[in-house]
CSV table of N, CA and C in Angstrom, one decimal:
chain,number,residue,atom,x,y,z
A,1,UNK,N,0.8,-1.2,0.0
A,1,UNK,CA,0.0,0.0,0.0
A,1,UNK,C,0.9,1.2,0.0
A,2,UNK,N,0.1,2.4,-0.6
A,2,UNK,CA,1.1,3.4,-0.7
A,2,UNK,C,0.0,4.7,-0.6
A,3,UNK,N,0.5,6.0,-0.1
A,3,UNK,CA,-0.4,7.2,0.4
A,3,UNK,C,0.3,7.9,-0.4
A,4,UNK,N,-0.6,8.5,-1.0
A,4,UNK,CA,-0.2,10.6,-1.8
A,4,UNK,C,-1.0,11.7,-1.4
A,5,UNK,N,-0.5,12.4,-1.2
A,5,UNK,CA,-1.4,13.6,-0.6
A,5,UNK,C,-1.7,14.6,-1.9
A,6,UNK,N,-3.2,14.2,-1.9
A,6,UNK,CA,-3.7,14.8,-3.1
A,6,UNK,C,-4.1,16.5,-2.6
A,7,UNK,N,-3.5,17.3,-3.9
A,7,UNK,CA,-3.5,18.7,-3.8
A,7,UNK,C,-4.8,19.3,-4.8
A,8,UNK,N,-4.7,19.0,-5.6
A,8,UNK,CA,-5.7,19.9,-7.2
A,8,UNK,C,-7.0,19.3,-7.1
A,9,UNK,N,-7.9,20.0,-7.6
A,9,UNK,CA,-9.5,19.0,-7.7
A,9,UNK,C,-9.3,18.2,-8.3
A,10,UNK,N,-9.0,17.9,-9.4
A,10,UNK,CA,-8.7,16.8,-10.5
A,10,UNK,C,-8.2,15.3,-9.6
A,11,UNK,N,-7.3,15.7,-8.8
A,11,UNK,CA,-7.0,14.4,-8.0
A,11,UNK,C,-8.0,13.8,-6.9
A,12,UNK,N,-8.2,15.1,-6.4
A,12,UNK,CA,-9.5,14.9,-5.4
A,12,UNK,C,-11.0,14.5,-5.5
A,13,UNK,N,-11.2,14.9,-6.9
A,13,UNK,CA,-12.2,14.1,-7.8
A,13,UNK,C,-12.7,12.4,-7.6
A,14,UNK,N,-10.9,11.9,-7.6
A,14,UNK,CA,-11.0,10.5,-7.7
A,14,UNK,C,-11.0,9.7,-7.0
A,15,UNK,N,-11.5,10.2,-5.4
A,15,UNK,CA,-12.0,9.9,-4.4
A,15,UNK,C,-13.0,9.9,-4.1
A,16,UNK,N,-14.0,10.7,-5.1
A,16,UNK,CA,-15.3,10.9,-4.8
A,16,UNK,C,-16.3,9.5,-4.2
A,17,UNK,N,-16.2,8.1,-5.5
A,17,UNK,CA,-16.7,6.7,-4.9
A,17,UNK,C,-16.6,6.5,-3.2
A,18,UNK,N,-15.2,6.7,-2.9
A,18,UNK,CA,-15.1,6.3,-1.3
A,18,UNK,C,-16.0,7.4,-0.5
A,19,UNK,N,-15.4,8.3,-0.9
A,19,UNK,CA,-16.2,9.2,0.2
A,19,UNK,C,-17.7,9.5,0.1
A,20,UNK,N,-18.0,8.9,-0.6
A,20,UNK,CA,-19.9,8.5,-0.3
A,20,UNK,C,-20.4,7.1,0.5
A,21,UNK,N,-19.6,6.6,0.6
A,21,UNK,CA,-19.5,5.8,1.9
A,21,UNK,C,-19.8,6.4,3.4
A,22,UNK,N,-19.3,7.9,3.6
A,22,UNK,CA,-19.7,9.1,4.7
A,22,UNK,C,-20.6,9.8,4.3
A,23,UNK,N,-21.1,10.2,2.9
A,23,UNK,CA,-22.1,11.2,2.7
A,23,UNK,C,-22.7,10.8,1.1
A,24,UNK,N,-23.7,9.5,1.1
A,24,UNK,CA,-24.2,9.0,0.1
A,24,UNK,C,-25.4,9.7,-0.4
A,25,UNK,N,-25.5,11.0,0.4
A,25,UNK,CA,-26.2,12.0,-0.8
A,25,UNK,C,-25.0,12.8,-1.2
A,26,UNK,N,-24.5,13.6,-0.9
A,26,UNK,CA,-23.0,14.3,-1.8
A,26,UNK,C,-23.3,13.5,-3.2
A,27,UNK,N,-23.8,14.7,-4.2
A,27,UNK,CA,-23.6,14.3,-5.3
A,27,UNK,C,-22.2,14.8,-5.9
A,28,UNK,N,-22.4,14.4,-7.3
A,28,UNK,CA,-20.5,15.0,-7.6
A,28,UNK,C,-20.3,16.2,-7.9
A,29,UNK,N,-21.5,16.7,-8.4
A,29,UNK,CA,-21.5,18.2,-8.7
A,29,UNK,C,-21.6,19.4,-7.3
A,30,UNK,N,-21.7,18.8,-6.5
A,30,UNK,CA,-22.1,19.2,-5.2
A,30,UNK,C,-20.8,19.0,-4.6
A,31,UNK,N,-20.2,18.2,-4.7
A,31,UNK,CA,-18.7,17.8,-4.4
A,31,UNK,C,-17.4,18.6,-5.3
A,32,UNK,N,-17.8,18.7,-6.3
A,32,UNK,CA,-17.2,19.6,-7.0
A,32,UNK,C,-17.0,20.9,-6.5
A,33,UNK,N,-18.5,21.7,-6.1
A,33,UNK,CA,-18.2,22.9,-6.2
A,33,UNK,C,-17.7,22.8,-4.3
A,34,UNK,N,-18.1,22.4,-4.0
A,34,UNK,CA,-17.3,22.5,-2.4
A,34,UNK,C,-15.8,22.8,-2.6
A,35,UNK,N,-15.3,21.5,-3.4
A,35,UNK,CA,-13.7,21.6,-3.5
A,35,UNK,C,-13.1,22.9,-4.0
A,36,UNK,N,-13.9,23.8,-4.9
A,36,UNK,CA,-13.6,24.7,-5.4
A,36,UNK,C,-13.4,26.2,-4.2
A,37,UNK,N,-14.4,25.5,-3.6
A,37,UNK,CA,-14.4,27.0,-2.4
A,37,UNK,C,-13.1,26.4,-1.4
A,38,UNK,N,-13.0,25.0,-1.3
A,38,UNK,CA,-12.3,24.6,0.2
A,38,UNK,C,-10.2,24.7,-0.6
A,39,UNK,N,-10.2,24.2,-1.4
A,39,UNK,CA,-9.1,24.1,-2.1
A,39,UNK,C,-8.1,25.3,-1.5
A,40,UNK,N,-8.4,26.9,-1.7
A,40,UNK,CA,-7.8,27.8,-1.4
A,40,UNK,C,-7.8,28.2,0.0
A,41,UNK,N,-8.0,27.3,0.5
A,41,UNK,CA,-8.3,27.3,2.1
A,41,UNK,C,-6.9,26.3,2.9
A,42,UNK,N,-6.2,25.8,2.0
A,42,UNK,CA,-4.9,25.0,3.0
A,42,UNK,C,-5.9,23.7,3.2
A,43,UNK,N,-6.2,23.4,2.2
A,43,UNK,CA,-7.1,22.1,1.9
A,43,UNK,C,-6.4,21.0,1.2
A,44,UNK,N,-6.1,19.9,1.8
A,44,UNK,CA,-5.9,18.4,0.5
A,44,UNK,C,-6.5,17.6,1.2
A,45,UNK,N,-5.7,16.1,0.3
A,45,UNK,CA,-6.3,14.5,1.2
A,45,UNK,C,-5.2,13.6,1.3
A,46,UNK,N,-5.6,12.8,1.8
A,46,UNK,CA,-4.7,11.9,2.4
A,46,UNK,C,-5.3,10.9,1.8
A,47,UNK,N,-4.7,10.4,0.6
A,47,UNK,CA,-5.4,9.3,-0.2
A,47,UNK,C,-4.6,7.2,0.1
A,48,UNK,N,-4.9,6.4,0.7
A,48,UNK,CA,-3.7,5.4,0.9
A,48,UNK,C,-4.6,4.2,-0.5
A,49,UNK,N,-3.6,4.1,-1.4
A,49,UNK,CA,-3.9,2.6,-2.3
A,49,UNK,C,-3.5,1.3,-2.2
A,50,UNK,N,-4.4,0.9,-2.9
A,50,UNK,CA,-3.9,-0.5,-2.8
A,50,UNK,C,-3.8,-1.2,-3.9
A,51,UNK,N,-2.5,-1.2,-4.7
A,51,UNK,CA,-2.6,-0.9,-6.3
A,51,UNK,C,-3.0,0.4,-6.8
A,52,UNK,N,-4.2,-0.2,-7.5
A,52,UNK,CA,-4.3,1.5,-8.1
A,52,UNK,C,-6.4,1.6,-7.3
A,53,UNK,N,-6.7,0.9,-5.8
A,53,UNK,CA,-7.8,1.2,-6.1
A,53,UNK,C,-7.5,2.0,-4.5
A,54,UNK,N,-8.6,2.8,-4.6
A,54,UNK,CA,-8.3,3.9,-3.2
A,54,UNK,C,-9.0,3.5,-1.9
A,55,UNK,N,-8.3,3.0,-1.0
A,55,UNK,CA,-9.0,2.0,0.1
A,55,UNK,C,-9.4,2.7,1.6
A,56,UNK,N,-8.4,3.9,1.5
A,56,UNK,CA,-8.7,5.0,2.8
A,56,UNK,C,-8.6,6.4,2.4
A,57,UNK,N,-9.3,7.2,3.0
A,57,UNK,CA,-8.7,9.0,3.1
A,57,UNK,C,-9.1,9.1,4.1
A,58,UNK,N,-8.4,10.4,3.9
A,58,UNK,CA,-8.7,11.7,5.0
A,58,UNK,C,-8.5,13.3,4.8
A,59,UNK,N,-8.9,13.8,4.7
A,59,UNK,CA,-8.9,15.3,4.3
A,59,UNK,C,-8.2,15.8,5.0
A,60,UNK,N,-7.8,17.0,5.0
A,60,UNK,CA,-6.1,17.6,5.6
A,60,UNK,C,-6.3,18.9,5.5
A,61,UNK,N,-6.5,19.7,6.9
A,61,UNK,CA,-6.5,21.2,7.1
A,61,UNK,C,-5.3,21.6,7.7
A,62,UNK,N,-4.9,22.4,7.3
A,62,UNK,CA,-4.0,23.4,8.5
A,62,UNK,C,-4.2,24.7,8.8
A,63,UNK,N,-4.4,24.9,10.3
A,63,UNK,CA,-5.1,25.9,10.1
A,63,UNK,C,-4.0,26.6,11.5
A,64,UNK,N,-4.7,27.9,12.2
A,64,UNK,CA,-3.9,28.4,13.2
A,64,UNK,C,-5.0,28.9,14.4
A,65,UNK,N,-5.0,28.6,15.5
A,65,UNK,CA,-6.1,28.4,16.3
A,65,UNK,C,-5.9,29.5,17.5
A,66,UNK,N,-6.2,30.4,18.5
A,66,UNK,CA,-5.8,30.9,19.6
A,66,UNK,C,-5.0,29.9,20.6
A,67,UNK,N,-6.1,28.8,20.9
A,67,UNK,CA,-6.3,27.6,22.1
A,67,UNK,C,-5.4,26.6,21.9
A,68,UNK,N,-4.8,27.1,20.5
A,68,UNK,CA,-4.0,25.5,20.4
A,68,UNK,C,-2.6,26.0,19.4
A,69,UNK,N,-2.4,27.1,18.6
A,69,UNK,CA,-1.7,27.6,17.6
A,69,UNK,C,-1.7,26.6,16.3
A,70,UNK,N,-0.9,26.4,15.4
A,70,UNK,CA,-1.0,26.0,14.6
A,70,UNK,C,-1.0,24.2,14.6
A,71,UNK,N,-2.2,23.9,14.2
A,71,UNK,CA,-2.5,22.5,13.7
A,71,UNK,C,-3.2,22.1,12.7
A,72,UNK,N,-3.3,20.8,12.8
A,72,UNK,CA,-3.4,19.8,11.5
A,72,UNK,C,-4.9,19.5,11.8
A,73,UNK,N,-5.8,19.5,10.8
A,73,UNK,CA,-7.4,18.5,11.3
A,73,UNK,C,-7.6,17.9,10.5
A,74,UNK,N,-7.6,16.7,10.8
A,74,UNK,CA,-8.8,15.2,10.0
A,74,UNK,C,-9.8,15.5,10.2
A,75,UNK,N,-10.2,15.3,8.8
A,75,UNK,CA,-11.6,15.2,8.6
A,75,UNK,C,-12.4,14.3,7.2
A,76,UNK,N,-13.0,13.6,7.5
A,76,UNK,CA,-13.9,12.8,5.8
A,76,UNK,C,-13.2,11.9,6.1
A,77,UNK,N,-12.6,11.3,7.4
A,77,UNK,CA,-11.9,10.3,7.5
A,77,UNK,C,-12.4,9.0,7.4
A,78,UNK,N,-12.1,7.7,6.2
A,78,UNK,CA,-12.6,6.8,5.6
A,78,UNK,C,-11.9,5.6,5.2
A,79,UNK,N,-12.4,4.2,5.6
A,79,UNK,CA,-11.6,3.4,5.0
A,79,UNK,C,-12.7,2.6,4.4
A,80,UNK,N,-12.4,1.8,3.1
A,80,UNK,CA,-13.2,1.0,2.8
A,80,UNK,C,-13.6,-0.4,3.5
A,81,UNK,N,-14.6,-0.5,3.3
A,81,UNK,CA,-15.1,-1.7,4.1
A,81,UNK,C,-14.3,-2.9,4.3
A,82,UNK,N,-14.1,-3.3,2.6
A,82,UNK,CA,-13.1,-4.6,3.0
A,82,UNK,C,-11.8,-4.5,3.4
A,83,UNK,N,-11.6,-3.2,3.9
A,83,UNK,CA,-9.6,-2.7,4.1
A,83,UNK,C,-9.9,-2.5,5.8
A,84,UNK,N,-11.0,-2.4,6.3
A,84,UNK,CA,-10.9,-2.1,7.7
A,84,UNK,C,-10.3,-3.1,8.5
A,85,UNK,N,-9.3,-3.2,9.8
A,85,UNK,CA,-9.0,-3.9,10.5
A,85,UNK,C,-7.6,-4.4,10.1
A,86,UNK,N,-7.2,-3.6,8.8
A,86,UNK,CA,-5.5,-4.4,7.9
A,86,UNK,C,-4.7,-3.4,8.0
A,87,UNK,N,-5.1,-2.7,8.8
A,87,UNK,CA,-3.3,-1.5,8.8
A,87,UNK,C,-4.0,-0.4,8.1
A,88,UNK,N,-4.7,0.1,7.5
A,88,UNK,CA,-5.2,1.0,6.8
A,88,UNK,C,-5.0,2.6,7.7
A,89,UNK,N,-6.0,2.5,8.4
A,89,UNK,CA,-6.3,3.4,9.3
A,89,UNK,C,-4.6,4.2,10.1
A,90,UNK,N,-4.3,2.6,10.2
A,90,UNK,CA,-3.0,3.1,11.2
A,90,UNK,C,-1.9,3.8,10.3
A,91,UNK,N,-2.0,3.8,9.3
A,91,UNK,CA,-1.0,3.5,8.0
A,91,UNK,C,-0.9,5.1,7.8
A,92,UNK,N,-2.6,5.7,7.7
A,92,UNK,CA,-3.1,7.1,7.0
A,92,UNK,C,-2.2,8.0,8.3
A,93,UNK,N,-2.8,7.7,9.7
A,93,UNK,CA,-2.5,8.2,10.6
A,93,UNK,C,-1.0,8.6,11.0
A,94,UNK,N,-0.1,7.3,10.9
A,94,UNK,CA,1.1,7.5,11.2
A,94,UNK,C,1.9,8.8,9.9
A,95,UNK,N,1.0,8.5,8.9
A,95,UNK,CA,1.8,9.6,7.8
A,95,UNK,C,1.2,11.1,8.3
A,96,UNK,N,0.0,11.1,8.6
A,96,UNK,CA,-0.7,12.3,8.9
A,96,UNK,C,0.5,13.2,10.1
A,97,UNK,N,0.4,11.9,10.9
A,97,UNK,CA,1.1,12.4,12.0
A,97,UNK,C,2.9,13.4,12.1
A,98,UNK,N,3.1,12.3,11.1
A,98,UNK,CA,4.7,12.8,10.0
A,98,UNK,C,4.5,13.8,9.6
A,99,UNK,N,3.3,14.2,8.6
A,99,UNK,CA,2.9,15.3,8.0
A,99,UNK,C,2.9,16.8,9.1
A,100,UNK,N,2.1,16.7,10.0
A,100,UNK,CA,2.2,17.8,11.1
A,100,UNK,C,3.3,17.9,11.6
A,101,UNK,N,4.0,17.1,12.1
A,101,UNK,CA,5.6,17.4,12.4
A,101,UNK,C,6.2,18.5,11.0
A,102,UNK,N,6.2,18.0,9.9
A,102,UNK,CA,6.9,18.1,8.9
A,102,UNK,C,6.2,19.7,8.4
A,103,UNK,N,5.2,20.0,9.0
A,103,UNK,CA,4.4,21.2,8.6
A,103,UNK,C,4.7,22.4,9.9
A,104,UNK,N,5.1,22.0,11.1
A,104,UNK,CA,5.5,22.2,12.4
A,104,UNK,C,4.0,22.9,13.2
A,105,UNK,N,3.1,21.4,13.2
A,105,UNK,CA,2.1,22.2,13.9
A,105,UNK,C,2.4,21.5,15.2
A,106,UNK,N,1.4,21.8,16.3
A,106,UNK,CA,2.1,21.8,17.6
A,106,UNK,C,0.7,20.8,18.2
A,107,UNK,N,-0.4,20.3,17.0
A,107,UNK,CA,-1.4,19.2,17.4
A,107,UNK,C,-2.0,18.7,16.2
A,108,UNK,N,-3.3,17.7,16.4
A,108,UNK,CA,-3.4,17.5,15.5
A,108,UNK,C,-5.4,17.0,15.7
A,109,UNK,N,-6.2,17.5,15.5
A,109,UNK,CA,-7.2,17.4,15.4
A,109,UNK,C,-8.1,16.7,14.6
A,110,UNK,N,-9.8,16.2,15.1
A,110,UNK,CA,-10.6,15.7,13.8
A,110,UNK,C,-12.1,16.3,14.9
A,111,UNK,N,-13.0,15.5,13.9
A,111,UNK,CA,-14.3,15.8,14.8
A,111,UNK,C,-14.8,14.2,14.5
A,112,UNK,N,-15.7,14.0,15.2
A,112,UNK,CA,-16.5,12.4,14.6
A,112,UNK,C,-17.7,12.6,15.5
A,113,UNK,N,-18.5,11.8,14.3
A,113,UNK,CA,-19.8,11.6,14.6
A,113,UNK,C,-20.2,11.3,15.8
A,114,UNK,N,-20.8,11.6,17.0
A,114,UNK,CA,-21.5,11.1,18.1
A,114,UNK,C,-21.4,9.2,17.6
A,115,UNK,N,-22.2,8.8,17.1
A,115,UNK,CA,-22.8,7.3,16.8
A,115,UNK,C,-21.8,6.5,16.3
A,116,UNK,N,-20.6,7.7,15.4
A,116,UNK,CA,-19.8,6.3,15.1
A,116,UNK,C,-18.5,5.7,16.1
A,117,UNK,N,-19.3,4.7,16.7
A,117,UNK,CA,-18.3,4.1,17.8
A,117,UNK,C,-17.2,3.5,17.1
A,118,UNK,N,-17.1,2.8,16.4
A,118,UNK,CA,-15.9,2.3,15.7
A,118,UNK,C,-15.1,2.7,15.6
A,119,UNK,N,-15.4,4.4,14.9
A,119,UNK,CA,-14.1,5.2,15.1
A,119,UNK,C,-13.4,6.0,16.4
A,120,UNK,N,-14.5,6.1,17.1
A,120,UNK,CA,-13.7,6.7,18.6
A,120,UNK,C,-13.2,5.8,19.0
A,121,UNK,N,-13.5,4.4,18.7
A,121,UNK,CA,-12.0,2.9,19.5
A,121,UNK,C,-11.0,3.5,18.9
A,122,UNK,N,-11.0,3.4,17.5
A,122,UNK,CA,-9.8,3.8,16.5
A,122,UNK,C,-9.5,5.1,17.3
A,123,UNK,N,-9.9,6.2,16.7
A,123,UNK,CA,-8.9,6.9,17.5
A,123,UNK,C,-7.8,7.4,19.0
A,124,UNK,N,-8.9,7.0,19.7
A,124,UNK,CA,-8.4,6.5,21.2
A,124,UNK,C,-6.9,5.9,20.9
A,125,UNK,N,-7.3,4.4,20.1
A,125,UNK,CA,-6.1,3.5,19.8
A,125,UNK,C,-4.9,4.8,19.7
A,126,UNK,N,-4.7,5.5,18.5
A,126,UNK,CA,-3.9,6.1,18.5
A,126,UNK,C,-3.9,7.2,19.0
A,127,UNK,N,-4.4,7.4,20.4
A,127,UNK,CA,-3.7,8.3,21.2
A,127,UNK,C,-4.4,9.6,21.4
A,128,UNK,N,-5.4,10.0,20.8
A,128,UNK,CA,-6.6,11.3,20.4
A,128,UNK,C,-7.0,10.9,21.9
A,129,UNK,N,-7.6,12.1,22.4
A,129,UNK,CA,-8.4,12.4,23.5
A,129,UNK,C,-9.4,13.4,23.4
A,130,UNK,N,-10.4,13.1,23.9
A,130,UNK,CA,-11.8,14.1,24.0
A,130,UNK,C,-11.0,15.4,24.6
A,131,UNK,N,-11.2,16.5,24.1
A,131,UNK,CA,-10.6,17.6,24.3
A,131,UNK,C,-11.9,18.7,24.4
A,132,UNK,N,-13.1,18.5,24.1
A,132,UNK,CA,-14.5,19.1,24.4
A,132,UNK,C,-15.3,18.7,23.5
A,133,UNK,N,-16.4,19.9,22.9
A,133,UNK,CA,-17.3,19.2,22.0
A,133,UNK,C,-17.2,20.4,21.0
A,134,UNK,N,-17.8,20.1,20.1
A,134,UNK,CA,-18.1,20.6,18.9
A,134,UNK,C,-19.5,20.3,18.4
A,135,UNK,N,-20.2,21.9,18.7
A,135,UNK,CA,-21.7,22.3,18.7
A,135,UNK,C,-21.8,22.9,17.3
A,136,UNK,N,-23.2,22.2,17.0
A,136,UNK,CA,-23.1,23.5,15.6
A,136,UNK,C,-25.1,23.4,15.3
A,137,UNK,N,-25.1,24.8,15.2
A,137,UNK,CA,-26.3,25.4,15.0
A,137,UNK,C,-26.9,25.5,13.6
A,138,UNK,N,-27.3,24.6,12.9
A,138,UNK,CA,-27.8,24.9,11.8
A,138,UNK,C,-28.8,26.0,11.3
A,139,UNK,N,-28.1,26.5,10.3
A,139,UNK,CA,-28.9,28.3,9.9
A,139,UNK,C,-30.1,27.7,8.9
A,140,UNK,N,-30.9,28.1,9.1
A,140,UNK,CA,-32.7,27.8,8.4
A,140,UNK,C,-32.4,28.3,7.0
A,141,UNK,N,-32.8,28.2,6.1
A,141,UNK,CA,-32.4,29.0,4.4
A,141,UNK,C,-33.5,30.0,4.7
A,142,UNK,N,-34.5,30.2,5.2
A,142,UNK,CA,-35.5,31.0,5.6
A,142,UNK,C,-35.9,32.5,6.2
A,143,UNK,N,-34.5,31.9,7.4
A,143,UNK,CA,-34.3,33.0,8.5
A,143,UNK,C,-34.2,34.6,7.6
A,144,UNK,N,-34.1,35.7,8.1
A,144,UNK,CA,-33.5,36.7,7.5
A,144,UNK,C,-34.2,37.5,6.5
């Protein structure tokens, strides 16, 4: 298995199949224009193969925070079904983790679902700790 950290839409495109495994309404044109807004933002992914078929990501922010200064966040983080449990996960992570060093942030962040238990074992496993919550208010298209 091998990881590239995909930079351009064109690359990020070709992840689209996996990551509707997290959001199987995201259509591709809807996916598209997101990337277009997020791209200029210190946005890529963390793509790992297996040959040439794409078995995990993770999306890749860096950002600069008050509370924490400069860090790294996971997010869209994904392995395929039949790659779960084979090093996948651990594989994305250990490079992520290289990557933040190599970027010199001083942490390294994600958010996850309330419900998906599977992934809070996984991340636990490697070392992440509940650090608070993350609330979010959805705005009505109406309001205003």
């Amino acid at each position: 298995m091998k990881i590239e950290e995909l930079k351009t839409k064109e690359e990020l495109l070709t992840v689209y199949p996996l990551l509707t495994n997290l959001y199987p309404n995201l259509t591709h044109l809807e996916y598209e224009k997101q990337l277009e807004v997020m791209l200029p933002h210190n946005y890529s992914m963390l793509a790992v193969y297996e040959e040439k078929e794409i078995v995990g990501l993770s999306g890749v922010w860096i950002g600069h925070k008050l509370w924490c200064g400069k860090y790294m966040e996971l997010d869209n983080v994904v392995v395929a079904e039949g790659f779960r449990s084979r090093g996948v996960g651990a594989m994305l992570f250990d490079y992520a983790k290289n990557l933040a060093v190599k970027k010199a942030c001083v942490s390294i962040g994600l958010d996850a679902f309330t419900y998906n238990h599977a992934a809070h074992k996984f991340f636990f496993k490697e070392d992440f700790v509940v650090k608070g919550y993350h609330f979010v208010h959805e705005i009505e298209e109406n309001l205003g």
